[in-house]
XYZ file of C-alpha atoms in Angstrom:
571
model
C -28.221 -50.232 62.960
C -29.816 -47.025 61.544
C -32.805 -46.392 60.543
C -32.239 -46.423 56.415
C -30.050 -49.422 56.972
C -33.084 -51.165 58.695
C -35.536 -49.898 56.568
C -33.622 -51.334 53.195
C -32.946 -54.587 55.149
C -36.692 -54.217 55.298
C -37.747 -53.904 51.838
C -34.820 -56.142 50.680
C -36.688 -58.880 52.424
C -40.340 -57.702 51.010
C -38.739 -57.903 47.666
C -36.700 -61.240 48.086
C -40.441 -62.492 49.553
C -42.053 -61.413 46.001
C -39.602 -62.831 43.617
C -37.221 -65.211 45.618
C -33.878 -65.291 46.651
C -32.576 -66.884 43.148
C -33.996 -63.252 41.618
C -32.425 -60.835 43.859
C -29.220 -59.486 43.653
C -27.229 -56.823 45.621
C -23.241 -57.771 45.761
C -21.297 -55.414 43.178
C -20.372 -58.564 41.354
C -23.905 -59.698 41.066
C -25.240 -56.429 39.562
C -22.512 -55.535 37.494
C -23.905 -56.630 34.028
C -27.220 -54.749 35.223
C -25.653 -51.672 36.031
C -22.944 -51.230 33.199
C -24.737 -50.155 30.121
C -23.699 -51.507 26.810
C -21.965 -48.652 25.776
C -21.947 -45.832 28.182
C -23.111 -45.999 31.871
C -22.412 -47.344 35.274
C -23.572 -46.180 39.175
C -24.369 -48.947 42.088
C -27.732 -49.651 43.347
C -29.726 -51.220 45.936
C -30.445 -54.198 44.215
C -31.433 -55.309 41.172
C -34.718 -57.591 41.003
C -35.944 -59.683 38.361
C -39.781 -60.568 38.634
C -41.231 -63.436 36.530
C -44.622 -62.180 36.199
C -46.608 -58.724 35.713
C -47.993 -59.416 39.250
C -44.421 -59.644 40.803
C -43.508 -56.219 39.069
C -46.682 -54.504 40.411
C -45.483 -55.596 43.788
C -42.151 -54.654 43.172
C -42.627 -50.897 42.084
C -45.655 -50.352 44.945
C -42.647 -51.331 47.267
C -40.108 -49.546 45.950
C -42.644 -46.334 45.125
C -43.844 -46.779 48.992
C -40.379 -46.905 50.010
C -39.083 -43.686 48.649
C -36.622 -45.618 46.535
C -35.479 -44.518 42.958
C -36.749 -46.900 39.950
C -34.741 -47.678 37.121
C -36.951 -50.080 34.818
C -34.285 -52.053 32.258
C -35.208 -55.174 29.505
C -31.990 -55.980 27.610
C -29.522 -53.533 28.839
C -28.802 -52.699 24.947
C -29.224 -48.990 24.987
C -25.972 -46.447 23.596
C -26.901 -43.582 25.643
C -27.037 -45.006 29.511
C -30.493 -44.787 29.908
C -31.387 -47.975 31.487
C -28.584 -47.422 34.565
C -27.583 -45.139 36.680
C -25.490 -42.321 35.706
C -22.371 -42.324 38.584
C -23.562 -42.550 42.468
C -24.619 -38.910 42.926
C -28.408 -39.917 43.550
C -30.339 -38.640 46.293
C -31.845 -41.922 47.279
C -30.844 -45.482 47.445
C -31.607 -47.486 43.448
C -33.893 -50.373 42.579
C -32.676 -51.559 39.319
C -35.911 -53.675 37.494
C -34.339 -56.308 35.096
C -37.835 -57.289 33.211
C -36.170 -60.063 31.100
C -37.959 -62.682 32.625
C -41.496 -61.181 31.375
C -41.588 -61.953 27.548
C -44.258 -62.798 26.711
C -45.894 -61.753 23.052
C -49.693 -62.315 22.207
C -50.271 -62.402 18.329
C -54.137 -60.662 17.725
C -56.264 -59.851 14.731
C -54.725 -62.514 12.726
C -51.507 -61.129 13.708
C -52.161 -57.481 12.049
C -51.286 -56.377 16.009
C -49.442 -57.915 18.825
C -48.855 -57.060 22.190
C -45.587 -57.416 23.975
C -44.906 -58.054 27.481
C -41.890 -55.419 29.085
C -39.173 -58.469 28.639
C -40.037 -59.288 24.761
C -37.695 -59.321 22.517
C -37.058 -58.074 19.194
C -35.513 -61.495 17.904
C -37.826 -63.409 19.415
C -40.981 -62.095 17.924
C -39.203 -61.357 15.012
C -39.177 -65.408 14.616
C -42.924 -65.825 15.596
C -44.231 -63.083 13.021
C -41.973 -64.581 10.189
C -43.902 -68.103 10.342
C -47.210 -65.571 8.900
C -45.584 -63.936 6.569
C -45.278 -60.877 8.955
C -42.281 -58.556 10.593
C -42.623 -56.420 13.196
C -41.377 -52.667 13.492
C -36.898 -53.408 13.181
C -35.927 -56.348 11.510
C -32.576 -55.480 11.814
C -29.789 -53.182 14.034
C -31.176 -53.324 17.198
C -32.615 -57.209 17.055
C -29.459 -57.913 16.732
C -28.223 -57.555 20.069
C -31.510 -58.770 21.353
C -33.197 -55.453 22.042
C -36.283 -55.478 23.727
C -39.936 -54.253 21.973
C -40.840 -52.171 24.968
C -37.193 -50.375 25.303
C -37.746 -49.890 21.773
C -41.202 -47.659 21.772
C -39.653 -46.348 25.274
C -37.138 -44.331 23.168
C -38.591 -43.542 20.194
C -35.842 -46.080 18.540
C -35.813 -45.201 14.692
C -34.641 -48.082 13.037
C -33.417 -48.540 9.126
C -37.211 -49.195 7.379
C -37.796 -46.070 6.001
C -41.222 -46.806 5.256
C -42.148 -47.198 9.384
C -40.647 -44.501 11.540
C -39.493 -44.656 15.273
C -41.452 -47.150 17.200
C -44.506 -45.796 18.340
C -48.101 -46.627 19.773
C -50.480 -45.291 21.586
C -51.826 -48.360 23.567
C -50.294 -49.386 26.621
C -50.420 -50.914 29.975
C -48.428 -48.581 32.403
C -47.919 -48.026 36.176
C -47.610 -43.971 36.892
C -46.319 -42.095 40.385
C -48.387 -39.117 40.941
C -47.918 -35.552 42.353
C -48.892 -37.559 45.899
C -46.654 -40.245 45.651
C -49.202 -43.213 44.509
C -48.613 -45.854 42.125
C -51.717 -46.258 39.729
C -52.152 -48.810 36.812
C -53.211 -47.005 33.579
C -55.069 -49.218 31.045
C -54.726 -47.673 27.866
C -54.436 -50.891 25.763
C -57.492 -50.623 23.998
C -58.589 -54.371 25.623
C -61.296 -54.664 28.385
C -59.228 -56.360 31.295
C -60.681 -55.593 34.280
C -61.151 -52.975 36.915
C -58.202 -53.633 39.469
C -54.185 -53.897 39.109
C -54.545 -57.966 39.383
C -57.201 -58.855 37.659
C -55.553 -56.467 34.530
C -52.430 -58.060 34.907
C -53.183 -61.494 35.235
C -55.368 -61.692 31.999
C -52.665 -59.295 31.089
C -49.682 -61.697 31.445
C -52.447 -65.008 30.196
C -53.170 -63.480 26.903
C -56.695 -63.705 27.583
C -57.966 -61.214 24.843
C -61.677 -62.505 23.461
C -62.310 -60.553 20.231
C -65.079 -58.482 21.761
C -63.117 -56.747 24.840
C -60.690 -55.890 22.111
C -61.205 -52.206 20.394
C -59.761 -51.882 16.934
C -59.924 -48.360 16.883
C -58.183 -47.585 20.124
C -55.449 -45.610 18.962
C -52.307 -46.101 16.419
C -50.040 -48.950 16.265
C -47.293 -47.005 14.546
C -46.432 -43.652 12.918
C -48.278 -44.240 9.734
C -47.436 -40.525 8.684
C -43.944 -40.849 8.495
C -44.150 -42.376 5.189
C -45.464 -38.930 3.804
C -43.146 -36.899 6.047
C -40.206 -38.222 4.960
C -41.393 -37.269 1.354
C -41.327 -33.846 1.939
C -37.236 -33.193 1.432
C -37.727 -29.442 0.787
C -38.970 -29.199 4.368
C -36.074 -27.256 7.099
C -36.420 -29.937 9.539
C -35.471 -32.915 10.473
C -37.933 -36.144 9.136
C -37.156 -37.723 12.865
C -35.508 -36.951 16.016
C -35.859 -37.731 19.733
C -37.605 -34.906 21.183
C -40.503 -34.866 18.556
C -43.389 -34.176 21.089
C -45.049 -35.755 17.788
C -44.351 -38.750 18.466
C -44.615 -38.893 22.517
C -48.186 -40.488 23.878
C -47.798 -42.647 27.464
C -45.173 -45.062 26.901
C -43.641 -43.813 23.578
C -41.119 -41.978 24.296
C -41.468 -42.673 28.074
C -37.480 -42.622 28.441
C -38.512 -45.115 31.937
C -40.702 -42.554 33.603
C -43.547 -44.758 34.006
C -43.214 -48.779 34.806
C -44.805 -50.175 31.648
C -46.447 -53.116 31.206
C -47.556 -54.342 28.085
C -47.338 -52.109 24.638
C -49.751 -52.696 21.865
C -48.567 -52.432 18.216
C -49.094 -52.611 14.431
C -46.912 -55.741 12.355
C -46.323 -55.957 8.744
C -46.359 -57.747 5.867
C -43.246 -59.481 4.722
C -41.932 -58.261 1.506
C -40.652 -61.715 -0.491
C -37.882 -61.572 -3.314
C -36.460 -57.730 -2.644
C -33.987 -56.292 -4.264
C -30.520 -55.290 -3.185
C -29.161 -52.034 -5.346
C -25.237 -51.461 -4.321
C -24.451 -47.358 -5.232
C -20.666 -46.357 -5.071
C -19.535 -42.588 -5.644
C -17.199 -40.345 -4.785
C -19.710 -37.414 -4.835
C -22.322 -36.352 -2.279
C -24.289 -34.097 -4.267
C -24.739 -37.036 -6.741
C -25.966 -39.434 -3.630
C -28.345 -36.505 -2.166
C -29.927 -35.703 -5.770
C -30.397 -39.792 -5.691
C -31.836 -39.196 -2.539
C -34.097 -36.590 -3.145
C -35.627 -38.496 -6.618
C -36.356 -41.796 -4.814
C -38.098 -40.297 -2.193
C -40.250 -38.374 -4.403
C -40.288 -40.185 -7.923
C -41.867 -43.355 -7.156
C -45.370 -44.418 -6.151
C -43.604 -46.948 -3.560
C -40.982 -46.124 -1.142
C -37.570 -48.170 -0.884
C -37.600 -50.712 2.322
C -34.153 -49.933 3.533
C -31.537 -46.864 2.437
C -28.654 -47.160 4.547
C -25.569 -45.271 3.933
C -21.371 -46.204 4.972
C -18.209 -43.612 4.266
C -15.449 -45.951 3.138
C -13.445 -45.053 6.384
C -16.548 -47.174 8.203
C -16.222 -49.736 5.736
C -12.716 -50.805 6.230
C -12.920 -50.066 9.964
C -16.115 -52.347 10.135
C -14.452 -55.164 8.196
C -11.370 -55.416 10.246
C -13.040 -54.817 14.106
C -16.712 -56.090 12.803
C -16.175 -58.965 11.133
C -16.561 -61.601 14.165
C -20.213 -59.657 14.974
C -20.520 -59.894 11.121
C -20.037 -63.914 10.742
C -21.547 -64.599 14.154
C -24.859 -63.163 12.229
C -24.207 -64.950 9.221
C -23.432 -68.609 10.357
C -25.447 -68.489 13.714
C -28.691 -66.220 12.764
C -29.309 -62.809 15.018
C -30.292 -65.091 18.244
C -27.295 -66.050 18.987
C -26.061 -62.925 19.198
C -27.136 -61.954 22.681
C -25.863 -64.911 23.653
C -22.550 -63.833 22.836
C -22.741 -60.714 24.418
C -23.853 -62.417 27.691
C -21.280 -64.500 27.361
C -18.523 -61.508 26.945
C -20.194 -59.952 30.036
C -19.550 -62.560 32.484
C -15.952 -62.960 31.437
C -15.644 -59.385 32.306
C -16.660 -59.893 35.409
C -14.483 -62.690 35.860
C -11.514 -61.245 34.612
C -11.398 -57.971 36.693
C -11.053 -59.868 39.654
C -7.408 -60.879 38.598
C -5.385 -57.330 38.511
C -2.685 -58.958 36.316
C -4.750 -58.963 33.242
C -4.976 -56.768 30.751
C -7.897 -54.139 30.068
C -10.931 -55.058 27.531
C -9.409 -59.009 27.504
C -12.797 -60.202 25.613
C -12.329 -57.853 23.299
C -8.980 -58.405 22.465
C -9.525 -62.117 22.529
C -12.112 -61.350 19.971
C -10.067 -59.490 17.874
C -7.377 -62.132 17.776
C -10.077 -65.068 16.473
C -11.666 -62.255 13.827
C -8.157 -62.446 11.878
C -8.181 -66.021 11.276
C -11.772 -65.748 9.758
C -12.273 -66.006 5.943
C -12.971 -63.086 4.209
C -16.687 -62.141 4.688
C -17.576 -59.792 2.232
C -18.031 -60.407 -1.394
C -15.623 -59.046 -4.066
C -17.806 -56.842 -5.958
C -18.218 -54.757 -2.198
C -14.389 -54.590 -2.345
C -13.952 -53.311 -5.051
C -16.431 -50.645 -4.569
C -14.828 -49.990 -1.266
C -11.222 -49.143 -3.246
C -13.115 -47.352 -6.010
C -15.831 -45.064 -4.490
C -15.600 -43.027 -0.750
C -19.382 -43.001 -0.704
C -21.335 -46.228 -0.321
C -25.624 -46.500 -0.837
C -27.524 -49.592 -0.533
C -31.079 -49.983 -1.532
C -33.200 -52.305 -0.681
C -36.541 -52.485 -2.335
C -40.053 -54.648 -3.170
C -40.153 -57.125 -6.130
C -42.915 -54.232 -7.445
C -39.787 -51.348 -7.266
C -37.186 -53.492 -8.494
C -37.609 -52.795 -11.870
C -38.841 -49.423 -11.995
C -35.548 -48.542 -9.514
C -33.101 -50.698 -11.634
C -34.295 -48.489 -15.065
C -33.842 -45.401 -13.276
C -30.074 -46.380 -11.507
C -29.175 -47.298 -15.117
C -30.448 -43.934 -16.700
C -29.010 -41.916 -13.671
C -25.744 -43.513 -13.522
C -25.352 -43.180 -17.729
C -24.443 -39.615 -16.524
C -23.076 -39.723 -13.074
C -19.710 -40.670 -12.175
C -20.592 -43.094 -9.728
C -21.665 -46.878 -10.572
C -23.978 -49.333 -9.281
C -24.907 -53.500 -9.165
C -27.920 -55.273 -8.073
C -26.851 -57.654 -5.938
C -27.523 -61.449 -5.819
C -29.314 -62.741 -2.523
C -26.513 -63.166 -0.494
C -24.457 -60.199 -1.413
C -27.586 -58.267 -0.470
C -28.247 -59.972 2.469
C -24.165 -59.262 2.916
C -24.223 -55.807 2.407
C -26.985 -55.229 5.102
C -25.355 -57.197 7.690
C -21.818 -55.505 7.363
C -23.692 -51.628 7.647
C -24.513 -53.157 10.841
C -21.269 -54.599 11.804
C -19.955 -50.917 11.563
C -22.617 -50.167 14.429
C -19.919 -51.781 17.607
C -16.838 -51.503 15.274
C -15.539 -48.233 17.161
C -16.201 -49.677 20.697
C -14.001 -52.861 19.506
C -11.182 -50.244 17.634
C -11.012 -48.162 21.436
C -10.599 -51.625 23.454
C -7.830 -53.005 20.993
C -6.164 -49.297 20.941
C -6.449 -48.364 23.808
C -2.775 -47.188 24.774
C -3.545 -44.898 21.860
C -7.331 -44.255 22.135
C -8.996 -41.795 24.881
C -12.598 -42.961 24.441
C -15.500 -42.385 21.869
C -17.735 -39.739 21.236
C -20.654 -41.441 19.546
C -23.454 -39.069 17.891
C -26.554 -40.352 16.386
C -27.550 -36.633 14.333
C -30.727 -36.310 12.373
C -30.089 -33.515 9.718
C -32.533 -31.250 7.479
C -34.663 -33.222 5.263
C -33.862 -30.043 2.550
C -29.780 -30.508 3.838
C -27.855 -30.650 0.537
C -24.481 -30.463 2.358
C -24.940 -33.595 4.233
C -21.636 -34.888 5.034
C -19.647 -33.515 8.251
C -16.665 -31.335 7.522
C -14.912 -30.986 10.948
C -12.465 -27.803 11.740
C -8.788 -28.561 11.973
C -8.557 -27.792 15.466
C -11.362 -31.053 16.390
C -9.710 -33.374 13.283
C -6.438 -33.246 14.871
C -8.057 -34.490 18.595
C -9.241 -37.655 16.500
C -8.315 -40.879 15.394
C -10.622 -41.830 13.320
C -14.413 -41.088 12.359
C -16.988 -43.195 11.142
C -19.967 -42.244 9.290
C -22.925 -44.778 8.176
C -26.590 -44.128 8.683
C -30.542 -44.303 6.996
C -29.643 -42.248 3.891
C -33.311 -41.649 2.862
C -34.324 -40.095 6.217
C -30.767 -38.456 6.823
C -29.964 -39.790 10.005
C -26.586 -40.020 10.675
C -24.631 -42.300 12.881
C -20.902 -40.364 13.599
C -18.475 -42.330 15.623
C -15.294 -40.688 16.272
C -12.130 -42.585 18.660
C -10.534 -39.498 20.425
C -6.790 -39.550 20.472
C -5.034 -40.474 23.957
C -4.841 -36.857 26.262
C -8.031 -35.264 24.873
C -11.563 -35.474 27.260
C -14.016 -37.318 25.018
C -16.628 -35.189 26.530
C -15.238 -31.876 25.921
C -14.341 -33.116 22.337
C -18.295 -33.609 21.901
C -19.504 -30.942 23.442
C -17.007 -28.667 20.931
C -18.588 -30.315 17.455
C -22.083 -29.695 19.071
C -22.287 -25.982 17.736
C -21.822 -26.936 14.211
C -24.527 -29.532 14.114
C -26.816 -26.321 15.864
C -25.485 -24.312 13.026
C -26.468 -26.992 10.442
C -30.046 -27.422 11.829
C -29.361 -30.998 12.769
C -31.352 -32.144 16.019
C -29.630 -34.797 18.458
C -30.323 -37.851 19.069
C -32.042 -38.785 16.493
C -33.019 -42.334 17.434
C -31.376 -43.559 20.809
C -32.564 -41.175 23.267
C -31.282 -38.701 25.601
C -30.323 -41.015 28.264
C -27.239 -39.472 30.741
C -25.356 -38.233 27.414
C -27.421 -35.295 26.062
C -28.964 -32.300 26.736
C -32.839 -32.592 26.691
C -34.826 -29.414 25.568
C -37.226 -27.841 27.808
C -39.667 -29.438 26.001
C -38.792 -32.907 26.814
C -38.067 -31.957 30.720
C -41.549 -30.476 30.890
C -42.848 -34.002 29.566
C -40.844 -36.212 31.775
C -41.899 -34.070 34.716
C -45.569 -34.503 33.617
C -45.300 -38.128 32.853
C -43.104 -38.589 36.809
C -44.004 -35.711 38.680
C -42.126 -36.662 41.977
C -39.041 -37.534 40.330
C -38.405 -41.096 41.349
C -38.352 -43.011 37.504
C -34.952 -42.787 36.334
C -34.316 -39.518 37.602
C -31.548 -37.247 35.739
C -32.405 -38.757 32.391
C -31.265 -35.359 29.554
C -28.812 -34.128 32.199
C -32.427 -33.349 34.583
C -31.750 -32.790 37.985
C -31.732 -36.227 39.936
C -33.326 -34.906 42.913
C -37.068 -35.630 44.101
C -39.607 -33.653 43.241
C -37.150 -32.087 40.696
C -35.544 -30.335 43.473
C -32.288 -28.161 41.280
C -29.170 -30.043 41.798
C -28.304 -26.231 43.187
C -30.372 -26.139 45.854
C-alpha cells in the first residue's frame, strides 16, 4: 500500500466517522450525479460527502484542508457553466466533492424583512415560506425552477429576471477561509453575535438562535439596492451587470466556491398583488430598444420583469420545452427538481446497458411532450406567426395603467402591436421564456446524429447599445443549426444558445464569435459565472487568489491554473 493510498483510506474513514457511511460516496456510479454538472462539466473525485449539519461541514473541510485535498463545495448541482465540479481529471491533488443539500435550513428575521439561509436552502423552498407573508425573496423565477440553491445563487453573482433587484448580493455571511499558511478559519461576518469559537457559531448558527439584540441591523447590505438607478442610466457605455463587477464582490458574493460558506444573510421583498402582463410583438429592434429606453427612464416606478424571446426561441421552446413548460404549470416549480433527479438516476441506469441509445431520458421525454395539449394560448401564437421580436412586461397594479396609456400611444405609430394579458396568459407567457432556458440541451439530445454540441453564451451588452441583436458572419452561420435568443430586455442581458452542426468543435465555434461581442462592448457572463467555460479577467484571478490564497477551493475556476499555491500549469 502507498503512502497516498493509506493516507486517503485514512481520511476516507475520518470522514465516513463524521457523517456516516449512508453519506459517503466514492464508486463512479455513486458520484456520478455529483460530478456531472447540469449542463457542462464532469472529472472524478475522491469522494463526495454529504454532512447534515454546519458542525459536520466544519469537520469535513478542517479534514480535507489538513489533508492537502482539493474542495469543491456544491448545493443543487444546477449551475450552466461547470462550476460546482471538476473540470476533466487534470488536478494536482486527489477531490472532495461537498454536496450541502442536506443543510437547508432558512431562519425568517425582522418580521421577515431579512432571512438567513443555510448553504443547502433552496430557492423553491423559501420561495414557499416568504409567500405565506406576503414576501419573495431575490428570483422568483428561472433558476427556482430547477431548485437552485440561495447560497449558489449569491456565490455567482446570479442575475435573475426582476429588474428592479440585481444579481444576488450581500454582504453578511458565515464563511470558512484557507489562508496563505494553510489554516481553516471561521469568519463571522453575519452581522449576529454568535459566539467566539467555530462550534458554538455554528450550532446557534444551524438552531436559529438569533435574540433581537445580538442581531445588528446595520451590518451591511442585503442586496444591490443601486441597481435600480444603474440600470436607469441607458446612455451609459457599459454594461448595467456582468460577472466580474468587482462592484458587486464582498466575502461570499461572488465567491465562485473559494471559501466554504456557511450561512448568507439577505434582504426579502414585498409581494406585488394583481400585476400586469403587457405582450409586445414587432418585427423591429429599434422600435423594442426606443421602448426600452422610455420605460426605463419615463416612469416614477420600474417594470417587475422585461424579458425578451426571438421567434426562432419561441417555436424551438414550444416544441423541446413544452414537457418543462406543463410540468410547471400542473405540478408548481417543486416538482421540478424532482424530475430532474429523477432523469439523473435513469442515466445512470441506462449507461450500464451499451445497447441503448444516447440521451434515452431525453428522448423518452420528447416522445410524451408530443402527445401533450397545446400549452400556450392563441393570442401568443399568433404573435409568434406575426412578429420576429417578442417583449413581455410585467408590472405593479400602480404601473398598469400609466404603462397600458403609453403602449397604446406608442404603438398608434409603431408597426408593432401589443395585448395585456389575462392572468393566466401572463402567468403563460413567463413560464414559456423559461421553457426556452433547457430547450437547446433537449434539441442536441434528440438531434444528435445531426448536432455537435452547444455553445451557450449568457452576454451582457451596453446599456447605450442601440444595435442589440447579434448579426453573425456567414462563415460562423453556416457552422450552426440553429440559434436562440431570449433574455432581461430592460437590463440587456442576453441569453444566445446556438446547436453547432455535426463536424464543427463547439469550442472553437465559441471562441470565434467571442471577438465580436469584444468589439460590441458586451462583457461575458453576465449572470452564471465563469466556472470551467470562460476566461476570467485579471481582475477576478487577483480576487479568487485573495479570497483562496493556497489554491485548494475549486481550483481552475476562469481557466486559473489548478495547481496549489497557483503554481502556472507551465511550470
Amino acid at each position: 500500500m502507498t503512502t497516498q493510498t493509506a493516507g486517503n483510506d485514512a481520511l476516507l474513514s475520518q470522514l465516513r466517522s463524521v457523517v456516516g457511511h449512508a453519506h459517503i460516496f466514492t464508486s463512479e456510479e455513486s458520484t456520478y450525479r455529483f460530478t456531472h454538472g447540469f449542463r457542462f462539466g464532469a472529472g472524478k473525485v475522491l469522494a463526495v460527502v454529504q454532512p447534515g449539519s454546519l458542525i459536520e461541514l466544519w469537520k469535513i473541510a478542517q479534514a480535507c484542508v489538513d489533508a492537502d485535498k482539493i474542495l469543491i463545495m456544491q448545493a443543487a448541482n444546477t449551475g450552466l457553466t461547470g462550476g460546482s465540479t471538476p473540470d476533466g481529471n487534470n488536478y494536482d491533488r486527489d477531490i472532495v466533492l461537498v454536496s450541502t443539500v442536506r443543510i437547508d435550513k432558512s431562519f425568517l428575521i425582522g418580521d421577515g424583512k431579512q432571512v438567513v439561509c443555510l448553504p443547502g436552502a433552496r430557492l423553491y423552498e423559501l420561495e414557499e415560506k416568504l409567500a405565506a407573508i406576503g414576501r419573495e425573496p431575490h428570483s422568483v423565477i428561472g433558476s427556482s425552477c430547477i431548485g437552485a440553491s440561495v447560497l449558489g445563487g449569491v456565490s455567482n453573482s446570479s442575475g435573475g429576471a426582476l429588474v428592479q433587484r440585481g444579481p444576488a448580493y450581500t454582504e453578511m455571511a458565515v464563511f470558512g477561509q484557507v489562508g496563505a499558511d494553510g489554516k481553516l478559519r471561521l469568519v463571522n461576518h453575519l452581522g449576529i453575535q454568535l459566539g467566539n469559537d467555530p462550534e458554538t457559531i455554528l450550532t446557534r448558527l444551524e438552531a436559529g438562535d438569533f435574540p433581537a439584540a445580538d442581531i445588528d441591523w446595520h451590518a451591511g447590505r442585503g442586496h444591490d439596492d443601486n441597481y435600480i438607478t444603474h440600470v436607469r442610466e441607458i446612455d451609459a457605455d457599459t454594461p448595467a451587470r456582468f460577472n466580474a463587477d468587482p462592484a458587486r464582490w464582498h466575502d461570499a458574493a461572488g465567491c465562485a466556491g473559494k471559501l466554504v460558506v456557511f450561512a448568507v444573510r439577505l434582504d426579502t421583498f414585498e409581494a406585488h398583488k394583481n400585476t400586469s402582463v403587457f405582450y409586445i410583438g414587432s418585427n423591429s429592434t429599434d422600435e423594442l430598444e426606443d421602448l426600452r429606453r422610455h420605460v426605463l427612464t419615463g416612469f416614477e416606478e420600474l417594470p417587475i420583469a422585461g424579458e425578451y424571446i426571438h421567434r426562432d426561441a419561441f417555436n424551438i421552446a414550444e416544441k423541446y420545452g413544452k414537457d418543462t413548460f406543463a410540468v410547471i404549470r400542473y405540478f408548481g416549480t417543486k416538482f421540478l427538481p424532482k424530475m430532474f433527479a429523477m432523469k439523473s438516476r435513469f442515466d445512470i441506469f441506462a449507461q450500464k446497458f451499451s445497447f441503448l441509445p444516447d440521451h434515452l431520458s431525453d428522448r423518452i421525454m420528447q416522445a410524451i411532450s408530443t402527445v401533450l395539449p397545446q400549452q400556450l394560448p392563441k393570442r401568443m401564437l399568433d404573435y409568434r406567426d406575426r412578429f420576429e421580436h417578442h417583449l413581455m412586461l410585467k408590472v405593479s397594479a400602480e404601473l398598469a395603467g400609466p404603462m397600458r396609456d403609453y403602449l397604446k400611444t406608442y404603438f398608434g405609430k409603431a408597426t408593432g402591436e401589443f395585448f395585456e394579458c389575462t392572468p393566466d396568459e401572463g402567468t403563460r407567457a413567463f413560464l414559456h421564456r423559461f421553457a426556452a432556458a433547457g430547450a437547446a440541451v433537449r434539441y442536441r439530445a434528440v438531434h444528435h446524429k445531426e448536432a455537435e454540441d452547444i455553445v451557450a453564451l449568457d452576454v451582457a451588452l451596453r446599456r447605450n447599445d442601440r444595435n442589440w441583436f447579434e448579426k453573425l458572419p456567414a462563415e460562423i452561420e453556416n457552422k450552426l443549426i440553429v440559434k436562440l435568443y431570449y433574455g432581461h430586455f430592460l437590463c440587456h442581458v442576453m441569453h444566445q444558445d446556438y446547436v453547432v452542426k455535426k463536424g464543427y468543435n463547439a469550442m472553437a465555434v465559441e471562441h470565434e464569435m467571442l471577438p465580436g461581442l469584444d468589439a460590441r462592448g458586451a462583457r461575458y457572463p453576465a449572470e452564471h459565472n465563469v466556472g470551467h467555460l470562460y476566461q476570467a479577467p485579471d481582475n477576478m484571478l487577483a480576487h479568487y487568489r485573495e479570497l483562496d490564497p493556497c489554491n485548494c477551493m475549486n481550483p481552475g475556476i476562469g481557466k486559473a491554473t489548478k495547481r496549489k499555491n497557483w503554481v502556472a500549469e507551465s511550470v
